[in-house]
């Protein structure tokens, strides 16, 4: 394991032990539900990414899935719930794997994505969401994902400017995004996959509607907007909470899918790398609904001291 990965691992181990003063675990994904707190910011973005992953999986025939970079096991558990398949979650952090087992009963293993401890074709499908942008060698990591999957790999990544990536590298920010991706970033896999699909998501024109629906208090450091805009937003936030709820979240998830198709204003991409097209379908086998994701929640999880 290289020095950068070792430092990232240390940072992640501490991150997946985070709690509030009462001992409630602070999750990476919105595992407790909409506006229930104790999870990362911009939860509608998380819901939207998860929605696109499940929609991609609905067009693939599979019985087993590995989630690489699976954090506390949220996505793997949701896939199991929706598709009734065997799931495994793994992460660079052993603490993340502990949380996956404790919270969702999902088996996990601490791994280095550059050298996965699994057999060739061991899993029908491999998911790697919002992870590969953090690793030193994303091509080697992608080849490992393809090696351990039999049918398909589903990858989501952010779409950011080169300036942002260069600054992250220059400042040596822990667990930062250190690769810039576009629709052709995984074309190097064409020798081993039969088909690659790339799809835009997270239309940036919906950033303000997402923030309004989330109705979470913001600071200037969290946004690119002026201090005046942030003050007005925080003043109106109680009204936003009353006016907008789960249905608004579900509407934005669907709206993003339509708006992102033909735009250059997007901040995310989802790729499906098909090793065997015989297991892929044009029509989804299961109709995935936004409410299945928004309503998938667990009680607050307390870490023992």
Short mmCIF file of C-alpha atoms in Angstrom, two decimals:
data_model
loop_
_atom_site.label_atom_id
_atom_site.label_comp_id
_atom_site.label_asym_id
_atom_site.label_seq_id
_atom_site.Cartn_x
_atom_site.Cartn_y
_atom_site.Cartn_z
CA UNK A 1 0.00 0.00 0.00
CA UNK A 2 1.48 3.36 -1.03
CA UNK A 3 1.88 6.29 1.37
CA UNK A 4 -1.06 8.25 -0.04
CA UNK A 5 -3.40 5.28 0.39
CA UNK A 6 -2.12 4.69 3.93
CA UNK A 7 -2.86 8.31 4.85
CA UNK A 8 -6.30 8.07 3.26
CA UNK A 9 -6.99 4.86 5.19
CA UNK A 10 -6.10 6.56 8.48
CA UNK A 11 -8.38 9.50 7.65
CA UNK A 12 -11.24 7.12 6.78
CA UNK A 13 -10.82 5.06 9.93
CA UNK A 14 -11.36 8.20 11.99
CA UNK A 15 -14.21 9.40 9.80
CA UNK A 16 -16.23 6.18 10.20
CA UNK A 17 -15.97 6.47 13.98
CA UNK A 18 -17.55 9.94 14.07
CA UNK A 19 -20.43 10.48 16.47
CA UNK A 20 -22.23 13.38 18.07
CA UNK A 21 -22.14 14.03 21.81
CA UNK A 22 -24.89 11.45 22.36
CA UNK A 23 -22.96 8.75 20.52
CA UNK A 24 -25.09 8.73 17.34
CA UNK A 25 -22.96 7.58 14.42
CA UNK A 26 -22.46 10.25 11.75
CA UNK A 27 -23.13 8.43 8.48
CA UNK A 28 -21.69 9.01 5.03
CA UNK A 29 -25.02 8.28 3.32
CA UNK A 30 -28.49 9.51 4.46
CA UNK A 31 -29.22 6.23 6.21
CA UNK A 32 -31.54 7.76 8.85
CA UNK A 33 -33.82 9.44 6.33
CA UNK A 34 -34.58 12.83 4.84
CA UNK A 35 -33.95 15.71 7.27
CA UNK A 36 -33.08 13.29 10.08
CA UNK A 37 -29.53 14.64 10.19
CA UNK A 38 -26.37 12.85 11.34
CA UNK A 39 -25.20 12.25 7.77
CA UNK A 40 -23.23 13.99 5.01
CA UNK A 41 -24.42 17.14 3.26
CA UNK A 42 -26.38 17.43 0.00
CA UNK A 43 -28.46 14.35 0.63
CA UNK A 44 -30.59 14.85 -2.50
CA UNK A 45 -27.44 14.41 -4.54
CA UNK A 46 -26.82 11.13 -2.70
CA UNK A 47 -30.39 10.01 -3.35
CA UNK A 48 -30.06 10.91 -7.04
CA UNK A 49 -26.81 8.98 -7.47
CA UNK A 50 -28.30 5.95 -5.71
CA UNK A 51 -31.41 6.16 -7.88
CA UNK A 52 -29.29 6.05 -11.03
CA UNK A 53 -27.29 3.08 -9.73
CA UNK A 54 -30.45 1.09 -9.02
CA UNK A 55 -31.92 2.01 -12.42
CA UNK A 56 -28.75 0.75 -14.10
CA UNK A 57 -28.88 -2.48 -12.10
CA UNK A 58 -32.54 -2.98 -13.03
CA UNK A 59 -31.40 -3.60 -16.63
CA UNK A 60 -28.89 -6.32 -15.65
CA UNK A 61 -29.59 -9.92 -14.66
CA UNK A 62 -27.58 -10.68 -11.51
CA UNK A 63 -27.63 -12.71 -8.30
CA UNK A 64 -24.57 -11.35 -6.47
CA UNK A 65 -23.10 -7.90 -6.03
CA UNK A 66 -19.94 -6.38 -4.57
CA UNK A 67 -19.93 -2.73 -3.53
CA UNK A 68 -16.35 -1.41 -3.54
CA UNK A 69 -15.97 1.72 -1.44
CA UNK A 70 -19.27 0.84 0.17
CA UNK A 71 -18.85 2.94 3.33
CA UNK A 72 -21.38 1.87 5.99
CA UNK A 73 -23.14 -0.54 3.63
CA UNK A 74 -26.13 1.60 2.67
CA UNK A 75 -26.07 0.95 -1.08
CA UNK A 76 -25.40 -2.79 -0.73
CA UNK A 77 -28.25 -3.13 1.78
CA UNK A 78 -30.62 -1.17 -0.47
CA UNK A 79 -29.71 -3.36 -3.46
CA UNK A 80 -30.43 -6.44 -1.37
CA UNK A 81 -33.77 -4.97 -0.32
CA UNK A 82 -34.87 -4.06 -3.86
CA UNK A 83 -33.41 -6.95 -5.90
CA UNK A 84 -33.24 -9.76 -3.31
CA UNK A 85 -29.66 -10.76 -4.20
CA UNK A 86 -26.52 -11.63 -2.25
CA UNK A 87 -24.43 -8.54 -1.45
CA UNK A 88 -21.00 -7.83 -0.04
CA UNK A 89 -19.55 -4.45 0.85
CA UNK A 90 -15.88 -3.56 1.07
CA UNK A 91 -13.96 -0.41 1.85
CA UNK A 92 -10.45 0.79 2.53
CA UNK A 93 -11.61 1.43 6.10
CA UNK A 94 -12.14 -1.49 8.48
CA UNK A 95 -14.35 0.81 10.59
CA UNK A 96 -16.63 1.31 7.58
CA UNK A 97 -16.95 -2.46 7.25
CA UNK A 98 -17.77 -2.70 10.96
CA UNK A 99 -20.58 -0.17 10.51
CA UNK A 100 -21.96 -2.12 7.50
CA UNK A 101 -22.21 -5.26 9.63
CA UNK A 102 -23.64 -3.49 12.70
CA UNK A 103 -26.19 -1.32 10.91
CA UNK A 104 -27.30 -3.40 7.93
CA UNK A 105 -26.03 -6.92 8.60
CA UNK A 106 -23.94 -6.66 5.42
CA UNK A 107 -20.66 -8.56 5.41
CA UNK A 108 -17.68 -6.40 4.62
CA UNK A 109 -13.95 -6.63 4.15
CA UNK A 110 -11.24 -3.97 4.37
CA UNK A 111 -9.46 -3.87 1.00
CA UNK A 112 -7.15 -1.87 -1.23
CA UNK A 113 -9.03 -1.32 -4.50
CA UNK A 114 -5.78 -1.71 -6.45
CA UNK A 115 -5.51 -5.33 -5.30
CA UNK A 116 -8.87 -6.82 -4.44
CA UNK A 117 -8.76 -10.10 -2.44
CA UNK A 118 -11.40 -11.82 -4.58
CA UNK A 119 -11.35 -14.46 -7.32
CA UNK A 120 -11.81 -13.69 -11.00
CA UNK A 121 -15.52 -13.36 -11.89
CA UNK A 122 -16.51 -13.95 -8.26
CA UNK A 123 -19.44 -11.50 -8.38
CA UNK A 124 -22.04 -11.01 -11.09
CA UNK A 125 -21.95 -7.24 -10.69
CA UNK A 126 -19.58 -4.78 -9.03
CA UNK A 127 -20.61 -1.27 -7.98
CA UNK A 128 -18.06 1.45 -7.25
CA UNK A 129 -19.75 4.74 -6.41
CA UNK A 130 -18.00 8.05 -5.65
CA UNK A 131 -14.79 6.19 -4.83
CA UNK A 132 -12.48 5.85 -7.79
CA UNK A 133 -11.85 9.60 -7.96
CA UNK A 134 -9.96 9.28 -4.67
CA UNK A 135 -7.51 6.50 -5.56
CA UNK A 136 -3.95 6.96 -6.91
CA UNK A 137 -4.32 4.74 -10.00
CA UNK A 138 -7.92 4.70 -11.20
CA UNK A 139 -7.09 2.63 -14.29
CA UNK A 140 -5.52 -0.16 -12.23
CA UNK A 141 -8.47 0.05 -9.83
CA UNK A 142 -10.96 -0.20 -12.72
CA UNK A 143 -9.17 -3.25 -14.09
CA UNK A 144 -9.49 -4.88 -10.67
CA UNK A 145 -13.23 -4.14 -10.60
CA UNK A 146 -13.56 -5.77 -14.02
CA UNK A 147 -11.47 -8.76 -12.99
CA UNK A 148 -13.70 -9.74 -10.06
CA UNK A 149 -17.00 -9.20 -11.90
CA UNK A 150 -18.62 -11.62 -14.32
CA UNK A 151 -21.23 -9.45 -16.02
CA UNK A 152 -20.92 -5.71 -15.38
CA UNK A 153 -19.32 -2.89 -13.41
CA UNK A 154 -21.32 0.20 -12.45
CA UNK A 155 -19.22 3.26 -11.61
CA UNK A 156 -20.24 6.77 -10.55
CA UNK A 157 -17.79 9.65 -10.43
CA UNK A 158 -17.92 13.43 -10.07
CA UNK A 159 -17.45 15.72 -13.07
CA UNK A 160 -15.22 18.61 -12.02
CA UNK A 161 -12.82 21.06 -13.59
CA UNK A 162 -9.11 20.39 -13.88
CA UNK A 163 -8.50 23.47 -11.72
CA UNK A 164 -10.37 21.89 -8.80
CA UNK A 165 -8.43 18.64 -9.12
CA UNK A 166 -5.08 20.45 -9.41
CA UNK A 167 -5.83 22.44 -6.26
CA UNK A 168 -6.82 19.29 -4.32
CA UNK A 169 -3.52 17.69 -5.28
CA UNK A 170 -1.51 20.83 -4.54
CA UNK A 171 -3.08 21.29 -1.11
CA UNK A 172 -2.75 17.57 -0.31
CA UNK A 173 -6.34 17.49 0.96
CA UNK A 174 -7.13 14.13 2.66
CA UNK A 175 -9.53 11.90 0.73
CA UNK A 176 -9.84 14.52 -2.00
CA UNK A 177 -10.85 14.10 -5.65
CA UNK A 178 -7.59 13.67 -7.56
CA UNK A 179 -8.87 12.69 -11.02
CA UNK A 180 -10.89 14.58 -13.61
CA UNK A 181 -13.52 12.52 -15.47
CA UNK A 182 -15.52 12.93 -18.66
CA UNK A 183 -17.67 10.65 -20.82
CA UNK A 184 -14.60 9.02 -22.39
CA UNK A 185 -12.65 8.34 -19.21
CA UNK A 186 -13.26 4.58 -19.26
CA UNK A 187 -12.74 3.98 -22.98
CA UNK A 188 -9.46 2.27 -22.09
CA UNK A 189 -11.51 -0.76 -20.98
CA UNK A 190 -12.90 -1.44 -24.46
CA UNK A 191 -10.53 -4.37 -24.96
CA UNK A 192 -12.18 -6.30 -22.13
CA UNK A 193 -15.79 -5.04 -22.14
CA UNK A 194 -18.43 -5.49 -24.81
CA UNK A 195 -20.25 -2.22 -24.22
CA UNK A 196 -19.73 1.04 -22.33
CA UNK A 197 -22.55 3.43 -21.51
CA UNK A 198 -21.96 6.84 -19.98
CA UNK A 199 -24.76 8.95 -18.58
CA UNK A 200 -24.73 12.46 -17.15
CA UNK A 201 -26.39 13.23 -13.83
CA UNK A 202 -26.62 15.92 -11.13
CA UNK A 203 -27.66 18.81 -13.36
CA UNK A 204 -26.20 21.90 -11.71
CA UNK A 205 -29.27 23.96 -12.68
CA UNK A 206 -31.07 22.06 -9.92
CA UNK A 207 -28.57 23.04 -7.21
CA UNK A 208 -30.72 25.84 -5.82
CA UNK A 209 -33.97 23.81 -5.90
CA UNK A 210 -32.12 20.97 -4.12
CA UNK A 211 -30.85 23.36 -1.44
CA UNK A 212 -34.34 24.82 -0.97
CA UNK A 213 -35.94 21.39 -0.57
CA UNK A 214 -33.21 20.19 1.82
CA UNK A 215 -33.81 23.33 3.93
CA UNK A 216 -30.57 22.85 5.83
CA UNK A 217 -28.78 25.78 7.41
CA UNK A 218 -25.83 26.76 5.25
CA UNK A 219 -22.66 28.77 5.68
CA UNK A 220 -20.70 30.72 3.08
CA UNK A 221 -18.00 28.03 3.13
CA UNK A 222 -20.50 25.40 1.95
CA UNK A 223 -21.65 27.25 -1.17
CA UNK A 224 -20.43 29.36 -4.08
CA UNK A 225 -23.10 31.97 -3.39
CA UNK A 226 -22.74 35.39 -1.79
CA UNK A 227 -23.10 36.01 1.93
CA UNK A 228 -26.31 37.96 1.22
CA UNK A 229 -27.81 35.00 -0.61
CA UNK A 230 -26.85 32.66 2.24
CA UNK A 231 -28.43 34.98 4.84
CA UNK A 232 -31.68 35.20 2.86
CA UNK A 233 -31.69 31.44 2.37
CA UNK A 234 -31.21 30.76 6.09
CA UNK A 235 -33.96 33.27 6.94
CA UNK A 236 -36.43 31.48 4.63
CA UNK A 237 -35.32 28.00 5.63
CA UNK A 238 -38.20 27.33 8.10
CA UNK A 239 -40.70 28.12 5.36
CA UNK A 240 -38.90 25.79 2.97
CA UNK A 241 -39.21 22.99 5.54
CA UNK A 242 -42.96 23.45 5.74
CA UNK A 243 -43.52 23.73 1.99
CA UNK A 244 -41.30 20.93 0.69
CA UNK A 245 -41.03 17.30 1.82
CA UNK A 246 -40.25 13.83 0.51
CA UNK A 247 -42.41 14.23 -2.59
CA UNK A 248 -40.31 17.20 -3.61
CA UNK A 249 -37.16 15.10 -3.19
CA UNK A 250 -38.61 12.38 -5.40
CA UNK A 251 -39.63 14.97 -8.00
CA UNK A 252 -36.07 16.36 -8.13
CA UNK A 253 -34.62 12.86 -8.54
CA UNK A 254 -36.83 12.30 -11.59
CA UNK A 255 -36.28 15.81 -12.93
CA UNK A 256 -32.52 15.37 -12.82
CA UNK A 257 -32.76 12.28 -15.01
CA UNK A 258 -34.57 14.22 -17.73
CA UNK A 259 -32.63 17.48 -17.52
CA UNK A 260 -29.19 15.85 -17.44
CA UNK A 261 -29.60 14.08 -20.78
CA UNK A 262 -28.74 17.03 -23.00
CA UNK A 263 -26.72 19.48 -20.96
CA UNK A 264 -23.16 20.49 -20.19
CA UNK A 265 -24.25 21.68 -16.75
CA UNK A 266 -23.72 18.50 -14.78
CA UNK A 267 -21.52 17.44 -11.88
CA UNK A 268 -21.70 13.65 -12.04
CA UNK A 269 -21.44 10.68 -14.38
CA UNK A 270 -22.56 7.06 -14.19
CA UNK A 271 -20.87 4.39 -16.31
CA UNK A 272 -21.94 0.82 -17.00
CA UNK A 273 -19.13 -1.41 -18.25
CA UNK A 274 -20.74 -4.56 -19.68
CA UNK A 275 -18.49 -7.60 -19.91
CA UNK A 276 -21.33 -9.74 -21.27
CA UNK A 277 -24.22 -8.09 -23.14
CA UNK A 278 -26.27 -11.29 -22.87
CA UNK A 279 -27.18 -10.32 -19.32
CA UNK A 280 -28.31 -6.77 -20.15
CA UNK A 281 -31.77 -5.60 -21.14
CA UNK A 282 -33.21 -2.48 -22.78
CA UNK A 283 -36.33 -2.69 -20.59
CA UNK A 284 -35.80 -2.77 -16.79
CA UNK A 285 -36.56 -6.08 -15.08
CA UNK A 286 -37.72 -4.17 -12.00
CA UNK A 287 -39.35 -0.73 -11.93
CA UNK A 288 -37.19 1.22 -9.47
CA UNK A 289 -39.04 4.11 -7.81
CA UNK A 290 -37.52 7.15 -6.04
CA UNK A 291 -39.64 6.49 -2.95
CA UNK A 292 -37.95 3.09 -2.49
CA UNK A 293 -34.74 4.97 -1.86
CA UNK A 294 -36.08 7.89 0.17
CA UNK A 295 -38.04 5.55 2.45
CA UNK A 296 -35.14 3.13 3.05
CA UNK A 297 -34.04 4.14 6.55
CA UNK A 298 -32.68 2.72 9.81
CA UNK A 299 -32.95 3.96 13.42
CA UNK A 300 -30.15 6.09 14.82
CA UNK A 301 -27.09 3.92 15.33
CA UNK A 302 -25.10 4.41 18.55
CA UNK A 303 -21.43 3.50 18.76
CA UNK A 304 -20.21 1.92 21.92
CA UNK A 305 -17.37 3.76 23.60
#
